[in-house]
Each structure stands twice: as structure tokens, then as C-alpha cells.
PDB file of C-alpha atoms in Angstrom:
ATOM      1  CA  UNK A  28     178.890-104.727  68.926  1.00 77.00           C
ATOM      2  CA  UNK A  29     181.869-102.543  67.978  1.00 84.00           C
ATOM      3  CA  UNK A  30     180.533-101.668  64.518  1.00 87.00           C
ATOM      4  CA  UNK A  31     177.180-100.599  65.961  1.00 87.00           C
ATOM      5  CA  UNK A  32     178.928 -98.379  68.509  1.00 88.00           C
ATOM      6  CA  UNK A  33     181.108 -96.911  65.758  1.00 92.00           C
ATOM      7  CA  UNK A  34     178.059 -96.175  63.595  1.00 91.00           C
ATOM      8  CA  UNK A  35     176.291 -94.414  66.477  1.00 90.00           C
ATOM      9  CA  UNK A  36     179.421 -92.394  67.231  1.00 91.00           C
ATOM     10  CA  UNK A  37     179.660 -91.337  63.577  1.00 92.00           C
ATOM     11  CA  UNK A  38     176.057 -90.128  63.817  1.00 90.00           C
ATOM     12  CA  UNK A  39     176.954 -87.986  66.830  1.00 89.00           C
ATOM     13  CA  UNK A  40     179.773 -86.498  64.746  1.00 90.00           C
ATOM     14  CA  UNK A  41     177.328 -85.893  61.857  1.00 91.00           C
ATOM     15  CA  UNK A  42     179.436 -88.094  59.582  1.00 93.00           C
ATOM     16  CA  UNK A  43     176.310 -89.475  57.991  1.00 94.00           C
ATOM     17  CA  UNK A  44     177.803 -91.138  54.898  1.00 93.00           C
ATOM     18  CA  UNK A  45     180.171 -93.235  56.999  1.00 94.00           C
ATOM     19  CA  UNK A  46     177.463 -94.012  59.552  1.00 93.00           C
ATOM     20  CA  UNK A  47     175.103 -95.162  56.801  1.00 92.00           C
ATOM     21  CA  UNK A  48     177.798 -97.449  55.370  1.00 92.00           C
ATOM     22  CA  UNK A  49     178.396 -99.139  58.733  1.00 91.00           C
ATOM     23  CA  UNK A  50     174.675 -99.455  59.488  1.00 92.00           C
ATOM     24  CA  UNK A  51     174.135-100.984  56.034  1.00 90.00           C
ATOM     25  CA  UNK A  52     176.742-103.653  56.805  1.00 89.00           C
ATOM     26  CA  UNK A  53     174.960-104.345  60.098  1.00 89.00           C
ATOM     27  CA  UNK A  54     171.611-104.760  58.343  1.00 86.00           C
ATOM     28  CA  UNK A  55     173.121-107.565  56.256  1.00 82.00           C
ATOM     29  CA  UNK A  56     173.796-109.561  59.417  1.00 79.00           C
ATOM     30  CA  UNK A  57     170.849-108.348  61.546  1.00 72.00           C
ATOM     31  CA  UNK A  58     168.176-107.837  58.944  1.00 68.00           C
ATOM     32  CA  UNK A  59     165.299-108.278  61.414  1.00 82.00           C
ATOM     33  CA  UNK A  60     166.538-105.666  63.891  1.00 88.00           C
ATOM     34  CA  UNK A  61     164.171-102.734  63.355  1.00 90.00           C
ATOM     35  CA  UNK A  62     166.298-100.352  65.434  1.00 89.00           C
ATOM     36  CA  UNK A  63     169.346-100.959  63.233  1.00 91.00           C
ATOM     37  CA  UNK A  64     167.241-100.628  60.080  1.00 93.00           C
ATOM     38  CA  UNK A  65     165.745 -97.354  61.341  1.00 93.00           C
ATOM     39  CA  UNK A  66     169.129 -95.930  62.301  1.00 93.00           C
ATOM     40  CA  UNK A  67     170.493 -96.933  58.908  1.00 94.00           C
ATOM     41  CA  UNK A  68     167.595 -95.249  57.097  1.00 96.00           C
ATOM     42  CA  UNK A  69     167.934 -92.075  59.175  1.00 96.00           C
ATOM     43  CA  UNK A  70     171.640 -91.852  58.347  1.00 96.00           C
ATOM     44  CA  UNK A  71     170.813 -92.383  54.671  1.00 96.00           C
ATOM     45  CA  UNK A  72     168.245 -89.567  54.808  1.00 96.00           C
ATOM     46  CA  UNK A  73     170.786 -87.268  56.470  1.00 96.00           C
ATOM     47  CA  UNK A  74     173.276 -88.040  53.690  1.00 95.00           C
ATOM     48  CA  UNK A  75     170.503 -87.402  51.106  1.00 96.00           C
ATOM     49  CA  UNK A  76     170.502 -91.002  49.870  1.00 96.00           C
ATOM     50  CA  UNK A  77     166.733 -90.978  49.727  1.00 97.00           C
ATOM     51  CA  UNK A  78     166.244 -94.030  47.501  1.00 97.00           C
ATOM     52  CA  UNK A  79     168.462 -96.107  49.800  1.00 96.00           C
ATOM     53  CA  UNK A  80     166.572 -94.811  52.838  1.00 96.00           C
ATOM     54  CA  UNK A  81     163.214 -95.672  51.279  1.00 97.00           C
ATOM     55  CA  UNK A  82     164.418 -99.225  50.596  1.00 96.00           C
ATOM     56  CA  UNK A  83     165.671 -99.563  54.170  1.00 95.00           C
ATOM     57  CA  UNK A  84     162.422 -98.274  55.683  1.00 96.00           C
ATOM     58  CA  UNK A  85     160.512-100.773  53.522  1.00 95.00           C
ATOM     59  CA  UNK A  86     162.692-103.579  54.930  1.00 93.00           C
ATOM     60  CA  UNK A  87     161.771-102.401  58.433  1.00 93.00           C
ATOM     61  CA  UNK A  88     158.092-102.478  57.456  1.00 94.00           C
ATOM     62  CA  UNK A  89     158.480-106.088  56.335  1.00 93.00           C
ATOM     63  CA  UNK A  90     159.408-106.870  59.949  1.00 90.00           C
ATOM     64  CA  UNK A  91     156.731-104.571  61.478  1.00 88.00           C
ATOM     65  CA  UNK A  92     154.084-103.858  58.825  1.00 85.00           C
ATOM     66  CA  UNK A  93     151.917-101.691  61.100  1.00 82.00           C
ATOM     67  CA  UNK A  94     154.650 -99.633  62.778  1.00 92.00           C
ATOM     68  CA  UNK A  95     153.437 -96.022  62.718  1.00 96.00           C
ATOM     69  CA  UNK A  96     156.888 -94.568  63.396  1.00 95.00           C
ATOM     70  CA  UNK A  97     158.523 -96.514  60.564  1.00 96.00           C
ATOM     71  CA  UNK A  98     155.817 -95.640  58.061  1.00 97.00           C
ATOM     72  CA  UNK A  99     155.837 -91.959  59.068  1.00 97.00           C
ATOM     73  CA  UNK A 100     159.596 -91.743  58.586  1.00 97.00           C
ATOM     74  CA  UNK A 101     159.211 -93.498  55.222  1.00 98.00           C
ATOM     75  CA  UNK A 102     156.733 -90.787  54.230  1.00 98.00           C
ATOM     76  CA  UNK A 103     159.210 -88.126  55.329  1.00 97.00           C
ATOM     77  CA  UNK A 104     161.868 -89.717  53.104  1.00 98.00           C
ATOM     78  CA  UNK A 105     159.425 -89.579  50.174  1.00 98.00           C
ATOM     79  CA  UNK A 106     158.763 -85.919  50.969  1.00 97.00           C
ATOM     80  CA  UNK A 107     162.454 -85.026  51.096  1.00 96.00           C
ATOM     81  CA  UNK A 108     162.969 -86.829  47.802  1.00 96.00           C
ATOM     82  CA  UNK A 109     160.245 -84.630  46.329  1.00 95.00           C
ATOM     83  CA  UNK A 110     157.699 -87.415  45.863  1.00 97.00           C
ATOM     84  CA  UNK A 111     154.804 -85.546  47.434  1.00 96.00           C
ATOM     85  CA  UNK A 112     152.129 -87.960  46.196  1.00 96.00           C
ATOM     86  CA  UNK A 113     153.762 -90.997  47.833  1.00 97.00           C
ATOM     87  CA  UNK A 114     154.408 -89.020  51.017  1.00 97.00           C
ATOM     88  CA  UNK A 115     150.755 -87.985  51.179  1.00 96.00           C
ATOM     89  CA  UNK A 116     149.556 -91.553  50.561  1.00 97.00           C
ATOM     90  CA  UNK A 117     151.839 -92.935  53.262  1.00 97.00           C
ATOM     91  CA  UNK A 118     150.840 -90.368  55.908  1.00 98.00           C
ATOM     92  CA  UNK A 119     147.178 -91.024  55.067  1.00 97.00           C
ATOM     93  CA  UNK A 120     147.706 -94.769  55.539  1.00 96.00           C
ATOM     94  CA  UNK A 121     149.158 -94.173  59.004  1.00 97.00           C
ATOM     95  CA  UNK A 122     146.295 -91.873  60.004  1.00 98.00           C
ATOM     96  CA  UNK A 123     143.662 -94.321  58.743  1.00 97.00           C
ATOM     97  CA  UNK A 124     145.119 -96.819  61.221  1.00 96.00           C
ATOM     98  CA  UNK A 125     145.989 -94.386  64.051  1.00 97.00           C
ATOM     99  CA  UNK A 126     144.010 -91.137  63.613  1.00 98.00           C
ATOM    100  CA  UNK A 127     145.620 -89.350  66.567  1.00 97.00           C
ATOM    101  CA  UNK A 128     149.247 -90.127  65.656  1.00 98.00           C
ATOM    102  CA  UNK A 129     150.869 -86.713  66.083  1.00 97.00           C
ATOM    103  CA  UNK A 130     154.007 -87.110  63.890  1.00 97.00           C
ATOM    104  CA  UNK A 131     151.863 -88.113  60.903  1.00 98.00           C
ATOM    105  CA  UNK A 132     149.397 -85.259  61.471  1.00 98.00           C
ATOM    106  CA  UNK A 133     152.246 -82.746  61.776  1.00 98.00           C
ATOM    107  CA  UNK A 134     154.099 -84.007  58.712  1.00 97.00           C
ATOM    108  CA  UNK A 135     150.959 -84.268  56.595  1.00 98.00           C
ATOM    109  CA  UNK A 136     150.411 -80.621  57.534  1.00 97.00           C
ATOM    110  CA  UNK A 137     153.900 -79.842  56.189  1.00 96.00           C
ATOM    111  CA  UNK A 138     152.952 -81.654  52.981  1.00 96.00           C
ATOM    112  CA  UNK A 139     149.752 -79.619  52.660  1.00 96.00           C
ATOM    113  CA  UNK A 140     151.762 -76.444  53.220  1.00 94.00           C
ATOM    114  CA  UNK A 141     154.127 -77.379  50.372  1.00 94.00           C
ATOM    115  CA  UNK A 142     151.071 -77.988  48.175  1.00 94.00           C
ATOM    116  CA  UNK A 143     149.795 -74.498  48.993  1.00 94.00           C
ATOM    117  CA  UNK A 144     146.791 -75.905  50.875  1.00 95.00           C
ATOM    118  CA  UNK A 145     147.330 -73.612  53.866  1.00 94.00           C
ATOM    119  CA  UNK A 146     143.887 -73.912  55.453  1.00 95.00           C
ATOM    120  CA  UNK A 147     144.111 -77.712  55.458  1.00 97.00           C
ATOM    121  CA  UNK A 148     147.635 -77.508  56.898  1.00 97.00           C
ATOM    122  CA  UNK A 149     146.390 -75.342  59.758  1.00 97.00           C
ATOM    123  CA  UNK A 150     143.386 -77.601  60.386  1.00 98.00           C
ATOM    124  CA  UNK A 151     145.682 -80.638  60.664  1.00 98.00           C
ATOM    125  CA  UNK A 152     147.818 -78.892  63.277  1.00 98.00           C
ATOM    126  CA  UNK A 153     144.737 -77.899  65.255  1.00 98.00           C
ATOM    127  CA  UNK A 154     143.608 -81.522  65.072  1.00 98.00           C
ATOM    128  CA  UNK A 155     147.057 -82.668  66.246  1.00 98.00           C
ATOM    129  CA  UNK A 156     146.953 -80.406  69.314  1.00 98.00           C
ATOM    130  CA  UNK A 157     143.327 -81.312  70.061  1.00 98.00           C
ATOM    131  CA  UNK A 158     144.068 -85.035  69.972  1.00 98.00           C
ATOM    132  CA  UNK A 159     147.501 -84.645  71.632  1.00 97.00           C
ATOM    133  CA  UNK A 160     147.064 -81.711  74.057  1.00 96.00           C
ATOM    134  CA  UNK A 161     150.479 -82.219  75.684  1.00 95.00           C
ATOM    135  CA  UNK A 162     152.499 -82.631  72.477  1.00 96.00           C
ATOM    136  CA  UNK A 163     154.908 -79.683  72.446  1.00 93.00           C
ATOM    137  CA  UNK A 164     156.011 -80.254  68.846  1.00 94.00           C
ATOM    138  CA  UNK A 165     152.419 -80.074  67.584  1.00 97.00           C
ATOM    139  CA  UNK A 166     151.785 -76.861  69.527  1.00 96.00           C
ATOM    140  CA  UNK A 167     155.029 -75.314  68.240  1.00 94.00           C
ATOM    141  CA  UNK A 168     154.164 -76.104  64.620  1.00 96.00           C
ATOM    142  CA  UNK A 169     150.692 -74.659  65.195  1.00 97.00           C
ATOM    143  CA  UNK A 170     152.269 -71.519  66.645  1.00 95.00           C
ATOM    144  CA  UNK A 171     154.451 -71.001  63.571  1.00 93.00           C
ATOM    145  CA  UNK A 172     151.482 -71.549  61.247  1.00 95.00           C
ATOM    146  CA  UNK A 173     149.383 -69.015  63.162  1.00 96.00           C
ATOM    147  CA  UNK A 174     152.198 -66.456  63.254  1.00 92.00           C
ATOM    148  CA  UNK A 175     152.722 -66.863  59.495  1.00 91.00           C
ATOM    149  CA  UNK A 176     149.036 -65.962  59.056  1.00 92.00           C
ATOM    150  CA  UNK A 177     149.505 -62.926  61.344  1.00 93.00           C
ATOM    151  CA  UNK A 178     147.195 -64.421  63.975  1.00 95.00           C
ATOM    152  CA  UNK A 179     149.574 -63.019  66.548  1.00 92.00           C
ATOM    153  CA  UNK A 180     147.629 -63.371  69.803  1.00 93.00           C
ATOM    154  CA  UNK A 181     146.927 -67.071  69.267  1.00 95.00           C
ATOM    155  CA  UNK A 182     150.354 -67.671  67.722  1.00 93.00           C
ATOM    156  CA  UNK A 183     152.417 -66.201  70.549  1.00 90.00           C
ATOM    157  CA  UNK A 184     150.309 -68.065  73.126  1.00 92.00           C
ATOM    158  CA  UNK A 185     151.084 -71.362  71.371  1.00 94.00           C
ATOM    159  CA  UNK A 186     154.750 -70.447  70.854  1.00 88.00           C
ATOM    160  CA  UNK A 187     155.447 -70.811  74.582  1.00 85.00           C
ATOM    161  CA  UNK A 188     155.269 -74.572  73.965  1.00 87.00           C
ATOM    162  CA  UNK A 189     158.620 -74.509  72.129  1.00 83.00           C
ATOM    163  CA  UNK A 190     160.315 -74.513  75.521  1.00 77.00           C
ATOM    164  CA  UNK A 191     158.834 -77.942  76.275  1.00 77.00           C
ATOM    165  CA  UNK A 192     160.263 -79.658  73.201  1.00 73.00           C
ATOM    166  CA  UNK A 193     162.834 -82.281  74.126  1.00 70.00           C
ATOM    167  CA  UNK A 194     165.220 -81.134  71.398  1.00 64.00           C
ATOM    168  CA  UNK A 195     165.032 -77.420  72.187  1.00 59.00           C
ATOM    169  CA  UNK A 196     168.368 -75.611  72.336  1.00 57.00           C
ATOM    170  CA  UNK A 197     167.128 -72.504  74.137  1.00 62.00           C
ATOM    171  CA  UNK A 198     168.430 -71.357  77.511  1.00 66.00           C
ATOM    172  CA  UNK A 199     165.000 -71.077  79.126  1.00 59.00           C
ATOM    173  CA  UNK A 200     165.648 -73.715  81.790  1.00 62.00           C
ATOM    174  CA  UNK A 201     169.147 -72.503  82.671  1.00 69.00           C
ATOM    175  CA  UNK A 202     168.110 -69.566  84.835  1.00 78.00           C
ATOM    176  CA  UNK A 203     165.837 -69.831  87.853  1.00 80.00           C
ATOM    177  CA  UNK A 204     164.419 -66.307  87.549  1.00 86.00           C
ATOM    178  CA  UNK A 205     161.068 -65.041  86.240  1.00 89.00           C
ATOM    179  CA  UNK A 206     160.592 -63.738  82.713  1.00 88.00           C
ATOM    180  CA  UNK A 207     160.199 -59.971  82.431  1.00 92.00           C
ATOM    181  CA  UNK A 208     156.598 -59.059  81.611  1.00 90.00           C
ATOM    182  CA  UNK A 209     156.775 -55.271  81.663  1.00 90.00           C
ATOM    183  CA  UNK A 210     157.524 -54.652  85.345  1.00 94.00           C
ATOM    184  CA  UNK A 211     159.418 -51.437  86.265  1.00 93.00           C
ATOM    185  CA  UNK A 212     163.132 -51.904  85.586  1.00 92.00           C
ATOM    186  CA  UNK A 213     164.696 -49.075  87.592  1.00 93.00           C
ATOM    187  CA  UNK A 214     167.592 -50.525  89.611  1.00 92.00           C
ATOM    188  CA  UNK A 215     166.755 -54.037  88.406  1.00 94.00           C
ATOM    189  CA  UNK A 216     169.050 -56.345  86.458  1.00 93.00           C
ATOM    190  CA  UNK A 217     167.747 -57.974  83.287  1.00 93.00           C
ATOM    191  CA  UNK A 218     169.360 -61.045  81.708  1.00 91.00           C
ATOM    192  CA  UNK A 219     168.818 -61.012  77.933  1.00 90.00           C
ATOM    193  CA  UNK A 220     169.263 -64.057  75.694  1.00 87.00           C
ATOM    194  CA  UNK A 221     167.960 -65.046  72.277  1.00 83.00           C
ATOM    195  CA  UNK A 222     167.097 -68.223  70.372  1.00 78.00           C
ATOM    196  CA  UNK A 223     167.841 -67.756  66.685  1.00 75.00           C
ATOM    197  CA  UNK A 224     171.581 -67.038  66.459  1.00 78.00           C
ATOM    198  CA  UNK A 225     173.639 -63.915  65.622  1.00 86.00           C
ATOM    199  CA  UNK A 226     171.008 -62.203  63.468  1.00 85.00           C
ATOM    200  CA  UNK A 227     168.470 -62.487  66.266  1.00 82.00           C
ATOM    201  CA  UNK A 228     171.052 -61.247  68.776  1.00 87.00           C
ATOM    202  CA  UNK A 229     171.886 -58.146  66.729  1.00 89.00           C
ATOM    203  CA  UNK A 230     168.175 -57.356  66.298  1.00 87.00           C
ATOM    204  CA  UNK A 231     167.488 -57.702  70.024  1.00 87.00           C
ATOM    205  CA  UNK A 232     170.535 -55.590  70.904  1.00 88.00           C
ATOM    206  CA  UNK A 233     168.991 -52.683  68.999  1.00 90.00           C
ATOM    207  CA  UNK A 234     166.482 -52.547  71.885  1.00 90.00           C
ATOM    208  CA  UNK A 235     169.056 -52.610  74.692  1.00 93.00           C
ATOM    209  CA  UNK A 236     169.433 -48.782  74.856  1.00 93.00           C
ATOM    210  CA  UNK A 237     165.678 -48.548  75.536  1.00 93.00           C
ATOM    211  CA  UNK A 238     166.028 -50.994  78.420  1.00 92.00           C
ATOM    212  CA  UNK A 239     168.977 -49.061  79.842  1.00 93.00           C
ATOM    213  CA  UNK A 240     166.997 -45.798  79.620  1.00 92.00           C
ATOM    214  CA  UNK A 241     164.388 -47.417  81.853  1.00 93.00           C
ATOM    215  CA  UNK A 242     167.048 -47.655  84.544  1.00 92.00           C
ATOM    216  CA  UNK A 243     167.918 -51.328  84.163  1.00 92.00           C
ATOM    217  CA  UNK A 244     171.294 -52.961  84.423  1.00 93.00           C
ATOM    218  CA  UNK A 245     171.786 -55.599  81.737  1.00 92.00           C
ATOM    219  CA  UNK A 246     173.580 -58.856  81.154  1.00 91.00           C
ATOM    220  CA  UNK A 247     173.503 -60.275  77.620  1.00 91.00           C
ATOM    221  CA  UNK A 248     174.197 -63.885  76.664  1.00 89.00           C
ATOM    222  CA  UNK A 249     175.365 -64.021  73.041  1.00 89.00           C
ATOM    223  CA  UNK A 250     177.204 -66.151  70.512  1.00 88.00           C
ATOM    224  CA  UNK A 251     180.924 -66.159  71.322  1.00 87.00           C
ATOM    225  CA  UNK A 252     182.017 -64.453  68.121  1.00 89.00           C
ATOM    226  CA  UNK A 253     179.829 -61.418  68.906  1.00 91.00           C
ATOM    227  CA  UNK A 254     181.234 -60.764  72.378  1.00 91.00           C
ATOM    228  CA  UNK A 255     183.919 -58.271  71.282  1.00 93.00           C
ATOM    229  CA  UNK A 256     181.457 -56.306  69.142  1.00 92.00           C
ATOM    230  CA  UNK A 257     178.861 -56.122  71.914  1.00 92.00           C
ATOM    231  CA  UNK A 258     181.415 -55.187  74.567  1.00 93.00           C
ATOM    232  CA  UNK A 259     182.448 -52.224  72.406  1.00 93.00           C
ATOM    233  CA  UNK A 260     178.815 -51.289  71.757  1.00 93.00           C
ATOM    234  CA  UNK A 261     177.703 -51.620  75.395  1.00 93.00           C
ATOM    235  CA  UNK A 262     180.709 -50.992  77.680  1.00 92.00           C
ATOM    236  CA  UNK A 263     178.526 -50.953  80.821  1.00 90.00           C
ATOM    237  CA  UNK A 264     176.746 -54.225  80.059  1.00 92.00           C
ATOM    238  CA  UNK A 265     177.924 -57.702  81.093  1.00 91.00           C
ATOM    239  CA  UNK A 266     178.477 -59.684  77.887  1.00 92.00           C
ATOM    240  CA  UNK A 267     178.523 -63.453  78.458  1.00 89.00           C
ATOM    241  CA  UNK A 268     179.446 -65.987  75.729  1.00 88.00           C
ATOM    242  CA  UNK A 269     176.607 -68.452  75.228  1.00 85.00           C
ATOM    243  CA  UNK A 270     179.101 -71.298  74.859  1.00 82.00           C
ATOM    244  CA  UNK A 271     180.374 -70.642  78.403  1.00 79.00           C
ATOM    245  CA  UNK A 272     176.825 -70.786  79.773  1.00 80.00           C
ATOM    246  CA  UNK A 273     176.086 -74.082  78.020  1.00 74.00           C
ATOM    247  CA  UNK A 274     179.364 -75.580  79.262  1.00 73.00           C
ATOM    248  CA  UNK A 275     178.774 -74.302  82.811  1.00 73.00           C
ATOM    249  CA  UNK A 276     182.019 -72.314  82.707  1.00 72.00           C
ATOM    250  CA  UNK A 277     180.611 -69.005  83.916  1.00 75.00           C
ATOM    251  CA  UNK A 278     178.703 -67.809  86.967  1.00 78.00           C
ATOM    252  CA  UNK A 279     175.724 -65.685  85.959  1.00 80.00           C
ATOM    253  CA  UNK A 280     175.419 -62.515  88.074  1.00 78.00           C
ATOM    254  CA  UNK A 281     172.334 -62.156  90.250  1.00 87.00           C
ATOM    255  CA  UNK A 282     169.456 -60.965  88.086  1.00 90.00           C
ATOM    256  CA  UNK A 283     165.826 -60.019  88.712  1.00 93.00           C
ATOM    257  CA  UNK A 284     164.347 -61.030  85.369  1.00 93.00           C
ATOM    258  CA  UNK A 285     165.226 -62.833  82.158  1.00 86.00           C
ATOM    259  CA  UNK A 286     164.013 -61.857  78.698  1.00 87.00           C
TER     260      UNK A 286
END
């Protein structure tokens, strides 16, 4: 109905308080609709109304007592509230019922990490990837855990999986050209883009002179507000605002590699 559509639109606008209010009204009239209850609880979590979210998740569990997704999100609400014991108990309940359930394994690993139980956290992520070999989120979490422990070879190998996450915001699938893996760059054009925002872009740009010295021509995709700075710093480099790439407003020049 109209209120449901309005609530979903408010979520897209990140107006979580208002969305939660409208979803809460909907739950009064559709109390057995798990989707509405879940959306309401998620909006409440986003607006940091953790007690309300916990109550809403519990209502959803009354409808579906053995729903792994509902119980895992309930545990996450406990964790965000700071109730680590209840979060741990809830994740453990899910895994006793469904031992391979990746979201619970991943989030229990986060809980162990918060508790300072790093080895157990890593073991849980290895278990998650072993039981769910195609789960990109599990592999990405494992990569970050390995990199944090300076296990760089294993960590970087796992980190490739971040590109396969459905919610990734990288540009990896925008350009149909191979990644540069150390090939000679003389008279080649390299398209450079980053993942972590302006700080990452500035760090990577410190390496651009080295690439140019190897004889490469460069194009750099960067956050819009850095374009003027980078154009002044690299007058012979094509500087392309990331926002234009995402919106399809710019034609990328022919390149040989991306990096």
C-alpha cells in the first residue's frame, strides 16, 4: 500500500527515523507479515533504536521461530546495543540449528574479535568459507582478518573476493580491460581507480610519477572534489570524476590495463 511504499522510499533516502515510524504503524495492522517486521526492525537499528528493534525482531520470531535470518539480525541488534552475551547466545542458537549458516558464522566471528578472541574469530571465518566456498562476504571478512595478522599472501589472495560481493561499490566491472600485473608499460595506457575514497586516492597518486617514468600514459578516476587538485598535479594525465563514470556521463579513453 501507499504507506509501505513511502516507508521503503524513506529507507532509500536514509531517513531511518521516519521510515521506522511508518513501518511501526504497518506492523500494527499486518503483525504477521515477517517482511514488514524485518524492514521495521532494520530501520530501527539504522536509527539506533536498538531496544525497539529487538522487540520487533522478537515479534518476527513469534511468526517464524526457526528463521535463521531473523535470529541472526536479532543477534546483530544485541551486538550493536553492546549486549555481547546475548548476541553470542543468539548466534550460537542459530548455528546449533544450521551449522553452515554463513551470516551467523561471520557475525559470531565479529563478536569474538570484539572480545579479543582473535584466533577463534579467524577459525570461524575459515569455517564459514569452508562450508560456503562461494560466499564472497565470508571470503572478504577472512581476507581482512588475515591482512590484520600480516598474513599478506593468503590475505591478498582472499581479498579478490570483495569484487564478487553484491553490495560492492568498486568500479571493477565497469571496464572490460585486464588488470595490470607488472607488464611493461612503455607506450601503454593505464587506467587507475581506487576503492576507499579521497585518502586512498591521494595515497595512490603518490605512485603515479613512478608509473609515468615507466613510459605509461595514465587516466585516473577520482572523487569529483579532487579533480582540480589532480589536474594541477598531473597536467598530462586524464583526470575523470568518478561520479561521471558511475552515471555513464563520460567515455573512457582506450586503455590497455586497469589498476
